[in-house]
């Protein structure tokens, strides 16, 4: 599991996003398409793929995709 | 020989007025019909008229059940009525409907309020009443009018919820019939606050301040629903897969033994996420949320009625029914049709 794999899965789930539009430095809350539904999709994806429940605060505290991935990896004990 | 309870028949009722996504979007110019369908799975919902209550919708479904199946009211010896909103503080709405349905005065009547898991709990009570010989024919009626507790500014609720009612008749199965109601798994976590209706009841009644605050939208005298979508999703993902697993185990079955999974129609996205997480085959996972939205305790009988009408349920099929939500409260069982 690495950040590139995470980004690929995110781009598959958020079907408005073209492949290659996310990087580890993307500030995801500032994506034009980002809305509260994406937070739910993200939560479901992370539960399904990594067996980790994100808290609302986790999503708010991590600014970039890379930071979010580090948080997931830490929670998943990887 | 011991008595085995089964669901003899099921009916449902939806209010006449239909609000499709295009009509709803006229109130919410920022969202599109496609956006609603994609994110909630709902294409239209039915809306009760002023003073048409949840129990009214339950009563209408009960009337329909009696008429459609040629059941005389005197055959019913117990009425269970579930709704979030009693018509009066007293008497119990179940007592009022004993009279309105023409049930005998020798019938028991009991009202309870539970929400999304209400139909499952009602089935559990009905099975207990029949199998212990306390009743022969239990009429379980559920009905909800959540649109009455939605503030127009809460678009995320307005797109998701709809009003409706359902009814089931639970009685003893013929000895040679395969049909029955299996064992239940139930659970409660009263610390869960992801879904609430504030105001409109004892501890938080709609006082003058409340009515004044919501004057522009009719005062919201029945209360205002609040829902934290993230917290709901967390609760559902943490609870429902285990609930289903335990229910299969308790009934000595595996996932492949179930012909159709019918869950509380919470939200299309939540249902798809659950289906994916549990690895349930899509053709065995039923949903009708597109036609009526989330109708709280009425969603399971509404889904069962629709599935029966579409020929998706055949005699002898095993159905896994699961309800979960406000409370938090959850429950599931396996019904053999």
Short mmCIF file of C-alpha atoms in Angstrom, two decimals:
data_model
loop_
_atom_site.label_atom_id
_atom_site.label_comp_id
_atom_site.label_asym_id
_atom_site.label_seq_id
_atom_site.Cartn_x
_atom_site.Cartn_y
_atom_site.Cartn_z
CA UNK A 1 0.00 0.00 0.00
CA UNK A 2 1.42 3.33 -1.09
CA UNK A 3 0.17 6.82 -1.77
CA UNK A 4 0.07 6.21 -5.55
CA UNK A 5 -2.26 3.25 -5.03
CA UNK A 6 -4.44 5.36 -2.75
CA UNK A 7 -4.63 8.13 -5.35
CA UNK A 8 -5.58 5.63 -8.06
CA UNK A 9 -8.43 4.32 -5.90
CA UNK A 10 -9.61 7.85 -5.11
CA UNK A 11 -9.70 8.74 -8.80
CA UNK A 12 -11.74 5.61 -9.50
CA UNK A 13 -14.25 6.48 -6.78
CA UNK A 14 -14.58 10.18 -7.57
CA UNK A 15 -15.68 9.69 -11.11
CA UNK A 16 -15.70 13.43 -11.85
CA UNK A 17 -11.90 13.40 -11.54
CA UNK A 18 -9.80 12.61 -14.59
CA UNK A 19 -7.01 10.07 -13.98
CA UNK A 20 -3.82 11.90 -13.07
CA UNK A 21 -5.58 14.92 -11.60
CA UNK A 22 -4.55 14.16 -8.01
CA UNK A 23 -1.06 14.25 -6.50
CA UNK A 24 0.14 13.73 -2.92
CA UNK A 25 0.26 17.54 -2.61
CA UNK A 26 -3.34 18.12 -3.70
CA UNK A 27 -5.32 20.06 -1.08
CA UNK A 28 -8.42 17.95 -1.52
CA UNK A 29 -10.91 20.26 0.21
CA UNK A 30 -10.05 22.87 -2.40
CA UNK A 31 -10.88 20.63 -5.36
CA UNK A 32 -13.60 22.29 -7.39
CA UNK A 33 -15.75 19.14 -7.25
CA UNK A 34 -15.27 18.51 -3.51
CA UNK A 35 -18.47 18.45 -1.42
CA UNK A 36 -19.73 16.68 1.67
CA UNK A 37 -20.66 13.63 -0.40
CA UNK A 38 -17.00 13.14 -1.26
CA UNK A 39 -16.19 12.97 2.44
CA UNK A 40 -18.67 10.08 2.70
CA UNK A 41 -17.26 8.35 -0.36
CA UNK A 42 -13.77 8.78 1.10
CA UNK A 43 -14.84 7.34 4.46
CA UNK A 44 -16.46 4.32 2.80
CA UNK A 45 -13.45 3.74 0.53
CA UNK A 46 -10.94 3.88 3.38
CA UNK A 47 -13.07 1.48 5.46
CA UNK A 48 -13.40 -0.94 2.55
CA UNK A 49 -9.80 -0.82 1.33
CA UNK A 50 -7.83 -0.39 4.55
CA UNK A 51 -10.23 -1.45 7.31
CA UNK A 52 -9.87 1.95 8.98
CA UNK A 53 -12.59 4.33 10.13
CA UNK A 54 -11.68 7.96 9.62
CA UNK A 55 -13.02 10.51 12.09
CA UNK A 56 -14.50 13.75 10.84
CA UNK A 57 -11.56 15.48 12.54
CA UNK A 58 -9.11 13.33 10.56
CA UNK A 59 -10.55 14.53 7.29
CA UNK A 60 -10.51 18.11 8.55
CA UNK A 61 -6.98 17.95 9.99
CA UNK A 62 -5.24 16.40 7.00
CA UNK A 63 -4.77 19.06 4.36
CA UNK A 64 -3.22 17.19 1.46
CA UNK A 65 -3.86 13.74 0.01
CA UNK A 66 -0.37 12.74 1.18
CA UNK A 67 -1.09 13.78 4.77
CA UNK A 68 -4.38 11.92 4.70
CA UNK A 69 -2.67 8.80 3.41
CA UNK A 70 -0.05 9.00 6.20
CA UNK A 71 -2.89 9.17 8.72
CA UNK A 72 -4.61 6.12 7.22
CA UNK A 73 -1.33 4.18 7.15
CA UNK A 74 -0.75 5.04 10.83
CA UNK A 75 -4.26 3.98 11.80
CA UNK A 76 -3.99 0.79 9.77
CA UNK A 77 -0.71 0.02 11.57
CA UNK A 78 1.26 -0.07 8.33
CA UNK B 1 -46.80 -29.51 18.21
CA UNK B 2 -45.16 -26.16 18.52
CA UNK B 3 -46.50 -23.15 16.66
CA UNK B 4 -44.34 -21.58 13.94
CA UNK B 5 -45.15 -17.97 13.03
CA UNK B 6 -44.90 -16.72 9.46
CA UNK B 7 -45.76 -13.59 7.47
CA UNK B 8 -49.08 -14.45 5.87
CA UNK B 9 -49.34 -11.31 3.79
CA UNK B 10 -47.84 -7.89 3.33
CA UNK B 11 -49.16 -4.60 1.93
CA UNK B 12 -47.99 -1.03 1.64
CA UNK B 13 -49.37 2.43 1.11
CA UNK B 14 -47.86 5.62 -0.27
CA UNK B 15 -49.48 9.05 -0.09
CA UNK B 16 -50.86 10.31 -3.38
CA UNK B 17 -48.66 13.36 -3.82
CA UNK B 18 -45.39 12.61 -5.61
CA UNK B 19 -42.39 14.90 -5.56
CA UNK B 20 -39.81 13.96 -8.19
CA UNK B 21 -36.26 15.30 -8.29
CA UNK B 22 -37.09 17.89 -10.96
CA UNK B 23 -39.91 19.32 -8.82
CA UNK B 24 -37.72 19.27 -5.71
CA UNK B 25 -34.90 21.07 -7.50
CA UNK B 26 -37.16 24.03 -8.12
CA UNK B 27 -36.81 24.65 -4.36
CA UNK B 28 -33.06 24.02 -4.46
CA UNK B 29 -31.65 25.72 -7.56
CA UNK B 30 -28.09 24.78 -6.55
CA UNK B 31 -28.64 21.05 -7.07
CA UNK B 32 -29.70 19.02 -10.09
CA UNK B 33 -32.05 16.00 -10.35
CA UNK B 34 -29.08 13.93 -11.57
CA UNK B 35 -27.01 14.94 -8.56
CA UNK B 36 -29.77 13.78 -6.18
CA UNK B 37 -30.17 10.46 -7.98
CA UNK B 38 -26.45 9.81 -8.09
CA UNK B 39 -25.75 10.62 -4.45
CA UNK B 40 -28.88 9.27 -2.73
CA UNK B 41 -30.35 6.81 -5.24
CA UNK B 42 -33.73 8.57 -4.90
CA UNK B 43 -35.66 9.61 -8.04
CA UNK B 44 -38.96 10.50 -6.35
CA UNK B 45 -40.64 10.45 -2.97
CA UNK B 46 -44.25 10.58 -1.79
CA UNK B 47 -45.34 13.37 0.54
CA UNK B 48 -48.26 13.30 2.98
CA UNK B 49 -50.70 16.20 3.06
CA UNK B 50 -51.18 18.50 6.05
CA UNK B 51 -52.61 16.60 9.06
CA UNK B 52 -52.00 13.23 7.37
CA UNK B 53 -49.82 11.54 9.97
CA UNK B 54 -47.44 8.59 10.03
CA UNK B 55 -50.05 6.46 11.85
CA UNK B 56 -52.59 7.42 9.14
CA UNK B 57 -50.25 5.90 6.55
CA UNK B 58 -49.82 2.79 8.74
CA UNK B 59 -53.61 2.55 9.08
CA UNK B 60 -54.09 2.93 5.32
CA UNK B 61 -51.60 0.09 4.70
CA UNK B 62 -53.43 -2.06 7.29
CA UNK B 63 -56.79 -1.41 5.59
CA UNK B 64 -55.28 -2.34 2.26
CA UNK B 65 -53.84 -5.56 3.70
CA UNK B 66 -57.25 -6.63 5.00
CA UNK B 67 -58.98 -5.75 1.69
CA UNK B 68 -56.36 -7.24 -0.64
CA UNK B 69 -56.28 -10.54 1.20
CA UNK B 70 -59.97 -10.85 2.07
CA UNK B 71 -59.20 -10.87 5.77
CA UNK B 72 -62.10 -9.98 8.03
CA UNK B 73 -61.20 -7.53 10.82
CA UNK B 74 -62.57 -9.96 13.43
CA UNK B 75 -59.81 -12.44 12.54
CA UNK B 76 -57.19 -10.03 13.95
CA UNK B 77 -56.53 -10.44 17.66
CA UNK B 78 -53.53 -8.14 18.09
CA UNK B 79 -52.50 -4.81 16.55
CA UNK B 80 -48.93 -3.56 16.74
CA UNK B 81 -48.47 -0.03 15.43
CA UNK B 82 -45.10 1.63 14.96
CA UNK B 83 -44.57 5.30 14.15
CA UNK B 84 -42.28 8.13 15.27
CA UNK B 85 -45.23 10.43 15.77
CA UNK B 86 -48.26 9.50 17.90
CA UNK B 87 -51.48 11.29 16.93
CA UNK B 88 -52.19 12.18 20.56
CA UNK B 89 -50.26 11.93 23.77
CA UNK B 90 -53.14 9.71 24.92
CA UNK B 91 -54.87 7.49 24.05
CA UNK B 92 -52.37 5.37 22.17
CA UNK B 93 -52.80 5.59 18.39
CA UNK B 94 -52.97 1.78 18.35
CA UNK B 95 -56.20 1.96 20.38
CA UNK B 96 -57.67 4.49 17.93
CA UNK B 97 -56.83 2.22 15.01
CA UNK B 98 -58.34 -0.86 16.72
CA UNK B 99 -61.61 1.02 16.42
CA UNK B 100 -61.03 2.53 12.97
CA UNK B 101 -60.08 -0.84 11.47
CA UNK B 102 -63.08 -2.49 13.12
CA UNK B 103 -60.93 -4.97 15.04
CA UNK B 104 -62.73 -6.83 17.85
CA UNK B 105 -62.59 -5.32 21.32
CA UNK B 106 -61.00 -8.61 22.44
CA UNK B 107 -57.88 -7.65 20.42
CA UNK B 108 -54.70 -6.36 22.04
CA UNK B 109 -53.34 -3.09 20.67
CA UNK B 110 -49.89 -1.63 21.31
CA UNK B 111 -48.04 1.34 19.85
CA UNK B 112 -44.29 1.72 19.80
CA UNK B 113 -41.83 4.24 18.42
CA UNK B 114 -38.48 3.08 17.14
CA UNK B 115 -37.63 4.37 13.67
CA UNK B 116 -35.65 2.55 11.02
CA UNK B 117 -35.46 -0.78 12.90
CA UNK B 118 -39.18 -0.65 13.87
CA UNK B 119 -40.48 -3.20 11.38
CA UNK B 120 -37.92 -5.80 12.50
CA UNK B 121 -38.75 -5.25 16.18
CA UNK B 122 -42.46 -5.48 15.31
CA UNK B 123 -41.88 -8.81 13.58
CA UNK B 124 -39.93 -10.04 16.59
CA UNK B 125 -42.82 -9.10 18.93
CA UNK B 126 -45.42 -10.58 16.55
CA UNK B 127 -43.54 -13.85 16.29
CA UNK B 128 -43.32 -14.02 20.08
CA UNK B 129 -47.04 -13.36 20.50
CA UNK B 130 -48.01 -16.04 17.97
CA UNK B 131 -45.52 -18.70 19.02
CA UNK B 132 -46.39 -18.37 22.71
CA UNK B 133 -50.09 -18.71 21.91
CA UNK B 134 -50.97 -15.18 23.08
CA UNK B 135 -52.34 -14.21 19.67
CA UNK B 136 -53.37 -15.99 16.49
CA UNK B 137 -53.27 -13.15 13.96
CA UNK B 138 -51.07 -10.13 14.65
CA UNK B 139 -51.48 -7.11 12.39
CA UNK B 140 -48.21 -5.16 12.35
CA UNK B 141 -48.66 -1.69 10.86
CA UNK B 142 -45.84 0.84 10.43
CA UNK B 143 -46.11 4.36 9.05
CA UNK B 144 -44.00 7.47 8.96
CA UNK B 145 -44.23 11.04 7.73
CA UNK B 146 -40.61 12.26 8.07
CA UNK B 147 -41.22 15.09 5.58
CA UNK B 148 -43.15 16.85 8.36
CA UNK B 149 -40.01 17.25 10.47
CA UNK B 150 -37.71 18.51 7.72
CA UNK B 151 -36.78 22.18 7.62
CA UNK B 152 -36.85 23.38 3.99
CA UNK B 153 -33.29 24.64 4.38
CA UNK B 154 -32.07 21.07 5.09
CA UNK B 155 -31.72 20.03 1.46
CA UNK B 156 -29.72 16.89 2.40
CA UNK B 157 -32.81 15.60 4.26
CA UNK B 158 -35.43 16.83 1.79
CA UNK B 159 -33.80 14.89 -1.06
CA UNK B 160 -33.57 11.65 0.93
CA UNK B 161 -36.77 11.12 2.91
CA UNK B 162 -40.31 10.24 1.88
CA UNK B 163 -43.54 9.30 3.63
CA UNK B 164 -45.17 5.87 3.56
CA UNK B 165 -46.71 2.96 5.40
CA UNK B 166 -46.58 -0.82 5.46
CA UNK B 167 -48.45 -3.68 7.08
CA UNK B 168 -47.84 -7.37 7.67
CA UNK B 169 -50.08 -10.09 9.01
CA UNK B 170 -48.24 -12.57 11.21
CA UNK B 171 -49.98 -15.85 12.04
CA UNK B 172 -49.23 -19.56 12.50
CA UNK B 173 -47.86 -21.30 9.40
CA UNK B 174 -49.43 -24.55 8.16
CA UNK B 175 -47.31 -27.47 9.40
CA UNK B 176 -46.34 -28.55 5.85
CA UNK B 177 -45.54 -24.98 4.69
CA UNK B 178 -41.86 -23.94 4.46
CA UNK B 179 -42.65 -20.36 5.45
CA UNK B 180 -41.63 -18.91 8.78
CA UNK B 181 -39.85 -16.19 10.71
CA UNK B 182 -36.37 -17.16 11.88
CA UNK B 183 -34.31 -16.09 14.86
CA UNK B 184 -33.55 -12.44 15.47
CA UNK B 185 -30.41 -10.51 16.30
CA UNK B 186 -31.22 -7.18 17.94
CA UNK B 187 -29.11 -4.38 19.34
CA UNK B 188 -29.17 -0.88 20.78
CA UNK B 189 -26.66 1.86 21.47
CA UNK B 190 -28.50 4.77 23.01
CA UNK B 191 -25.38 6.93 22.96
CA UNK B 192 -25.74 7.27 19.18
CA UNK B 193 -26.94 10.71 18.15
CA UNK B 194 -26.29 10.72 14.39
CA UNK B 195 -30.03 11.07 13.66
CA UNK B 196 -32.40 13.01 15.90
CA UNK B 197 -35.65 14.90 15.76
CA UNK B 198 -35.29 17.97 17.96
CA UNK B 199 -38.33 19.72 19.43
CA UNK B 200 -41.95 18.71 19.28
CA UNK B 201 -41.95 16.40 22.32
CA UNK B 202 -41.73 16.36 26.13
CA UNK B 203 -38.17 17.35 27.02
CA UNK B 204 -37.92 19.76 24.14
CA UNK B 205 -41.45 20.76 23.29
CA UNK B 206 -42.33 23.29 20.64
CA UNK B 207 -42.69 26.32 22.92
CA UNK B 208 -43.39 29.86 21.81
CA UNK B 209 -39.72 30.55 21.24
CA UNK B 210 -39.45 27.49 18.98
CA UNK B 211 -42.56 28.33 16.98
CA UNK B 212 -41.41 31.95 16.58
CA UNK B 213 -37.97 30.81 15.46
CA UNK B 214 -39.49 28.71 12.66
CA UNK B 215 -42.46 30.95 11.96
CA UNK B 216 -41.46 31.47 8.32
CA UNK B 217 -41.66 27.70 7.65
CA UNK B 218 -44.87 26.92 9.54
CA UNK B 219 -43.35 26.70 13.02
CA UNK B 220 -42.07 23.11 12.68
CA UNK B 221 -44.49 22.11 15.50
CA UNK B 222 -43.65 18.39 15.10
CA UNK B 223 -39.92 19.02 15.46
CA UNK B 224 -36.89 19.28 13.23
CA UNK B 225 -34.82 16.35 12.02
CA UNK B 226 -31.04 16.49 12.27
CA UNK B 227 -28.71 14.03 10.62
CA UNK B 228 -24.93 13.81 10.58
CA UNK B 229 -24.25 11.84 7.40
CA UNK B 230 -20.66 10.93 8.34
CA UNK B 231 -21.72 9.64 11.74
CA UNK B 232 -24.57 7.62 10.17
CA UNK B 233 -22.19 6.03 7.69
CA UNK B 234 -19.73 5.17 10.45
CA UNK B 235 -22.48 3.59 12.54
CA UNK B 236 -23.83 1.60 9.60
CA UNK B 237 -20.43 0.35 8.41
CA UNK B 238 -19.44 -0.59 11.96
CA UNK B 239 -22.72 -2.35 12.79
CA UNK B 240 -24.56 -3.82 9.82
CA UNK B 241 -22.00 -6.30 8.41
CA UNK B 242 -21.68 -7.88 11.89
CA UNK B 243 -25.46 -7.84 12.33
CA UNK B 244 -25.94 -9.73 9.05
CA UNK B 245 -23.17 -12.19 9.86
CA UNK B 246 -24.59 -12.96 13.32
CA UNK B 247 -28.11 -13.33 11.89
CA UNK B 248 -26.91 -15.86 9.32
CA UNK B 249 -24.99 -17.72 12.00
CA UNK B 250 -27.92 -17.76 14.42
CA UNK B 251 -30.14 -19.23 11.72
CA UNK B 252 -27.52 -21.78 10.66
CA UNK B 253 -27.24 -20.29 7.18
CA UNK B 254 -24.55 -18.91 4.89
CA UNK B 255 -24.76 -15.90 2.60
CA UNK B 256 -25.46 -18.17 -0.40
CA UNK B 257 -28.56 -19.59 1.33
CA UNK B 258 -30.27 -16.18 1.13
CA UNK B 259 -32.34 -15.53 -1.99
CA UNK B 260 -32.85 -11.81 -1.36
CA UNK B 261 -31.33 -9.31 1.07
CA UNK B 262 -33.81 -6.56 1.94
CA UNK B 263 -32.38 -3.85 4.16
CA UNK B 264 -33.87 -0.66 5.52
CA UNK B 265 -33.70 1.69 2.52
CA UNK B 266 -31.45 4.20 4.24
CA UNK B 267 -29.74 5.81 1.27
CA UNK B 268 -28.62 4.43 -2.10
CA UNK B 269 -24.96 5.20 -1.44
CA UNK B 270 -25.06 3.57 2.01
CA UNK B 271 -26.78 0.47 0.58
CA UNK B 272 -24.24 0.14 -2.25
CA UNK B 273 -21.39 0.57 0.21
CA UNK B 274 -22.81 -2.17 2.47
CA UNK B 275 -23.41 -4.51 -0.46
CA UNK B 276 -19.83 -4.02 -1.62
CA UNK B 277 -18.32 -4.38 1.86
CA UNK B 278 -20.22 -7.62 2.54
CA UNK B 279 -19.64 -9.02 -0.95
CA UNK B 280 -23.36 -9.61 -1.54
CA UNK B 281 -24.21 -10.40 -5.15
CA UNK B 282 -26.06 -7.45 -6.71
CA UNK B 283 -28.88 -9.66 -8.05
CA UNK B 284 -29.60 -10.77 -4.49
CA UNK B 285 -29.67 -7.28 -3.03
CA UNK B 286 -33.00 -5.54 -3.38
CA UNK B 287 -33.54 -1.79 -3.38
CA UNK B 288 -36.54 0.38 -4.25
CA UNK B 289 -35.21 3.61 -2.74
CA UNK B 290 -35.44 5.30 -6.14
CA UNK B 291 -39.24 5.13 -6.00
CA UNK B 292 -39.98 6.39 -2.49
CA UNK B 293 -36.80 7.49 -0.68
CA UNK B 294 -36.07 6.64 2.95
CA UNK B 295 -39.42 6.02 4.67
CA UNK B 296 -37.95 5.11 8.10
CA UNK B 297 -39.79 2.09 9.62
CA UNK B 298 -41.98 1.68 6.51
CA UNK B 299 -39.07 1.04 4.15
CA UNK B 300 -38.77 -2.75 4.62
CA UNK B 301 -42.47 -3.61 4.03
CA UNK B 302 -42.54 -1.12 1.12
CA UNK B 303 -39.50 -2.87 -0.39
CA UNK B 304 -41.01 -6.32 0.23
CA UNK B 305 -44.29 -5.29 -1.42
CA UNK B 306 -42.45 -3.93 -4.46
CA UNK B 307 -40.25 -7.03 -4.70
CA UNK B 308 -43.34 -9.28 -4.50
CA UNK B 309 -45.12 -7.26 -7.19
CA UNK B 310 -42.06 -7.59 -9.44
CA UNK B 311 -41.88 -11.36 -8.91
CA UNK B 312 -38.54 -11.07 -7.11
CA UNK B 313 -39.84 -13.10 -4.15
CA UNK B 314 -41.15 -16.62 -4.68
CA UNK B 315 -42.79 -19.03 -2.25
CA UNK B 316 -40.09 -20.67 -0.14
CA UNK B 317 -37.47 -17.95 -0.75
CA UNK B 318 -35.26 -16.99 2.17
CA UNK B 319 -35.12 -13.24 2.80
CA UNK B 320 -32.66 -11.58 5.13
CA UNK B 321 -34.34 -8.47 6.54
CA UNK B 322 -32.25 -5.89 8.41
CA UNK B 323 -33.27 -2.57 9.95
CA UNK B 324 -30.85 -0.04 11.43
CA UNK B 325 -30.73 3.65 12.24
CA UNK B 326 -32.04 6.22 14.68
CA UNK B 327 -31.50 5.18 18.31
CA UNK B 328 -29.07 3.83 17.42
CA UNK B 329 -31.13 0.68 17.09
CA UNK B 330 -30.73 -2.35 14.83
CA UNK B 331 -32.21 -5.76 14.20
CA UNK B 332 -32.33 -8.51 11.60
CA UNK B 333 -33.94 -11.86 10.90
CA UNK B 334 -34.40 -14.41 8.14
CA UNK B 335 -37.92 -14.79 6.79
CA UNK B 336 -38.89 -17.77 4.65
CA UNK B 337 -41.64 -16.59 2.34
#
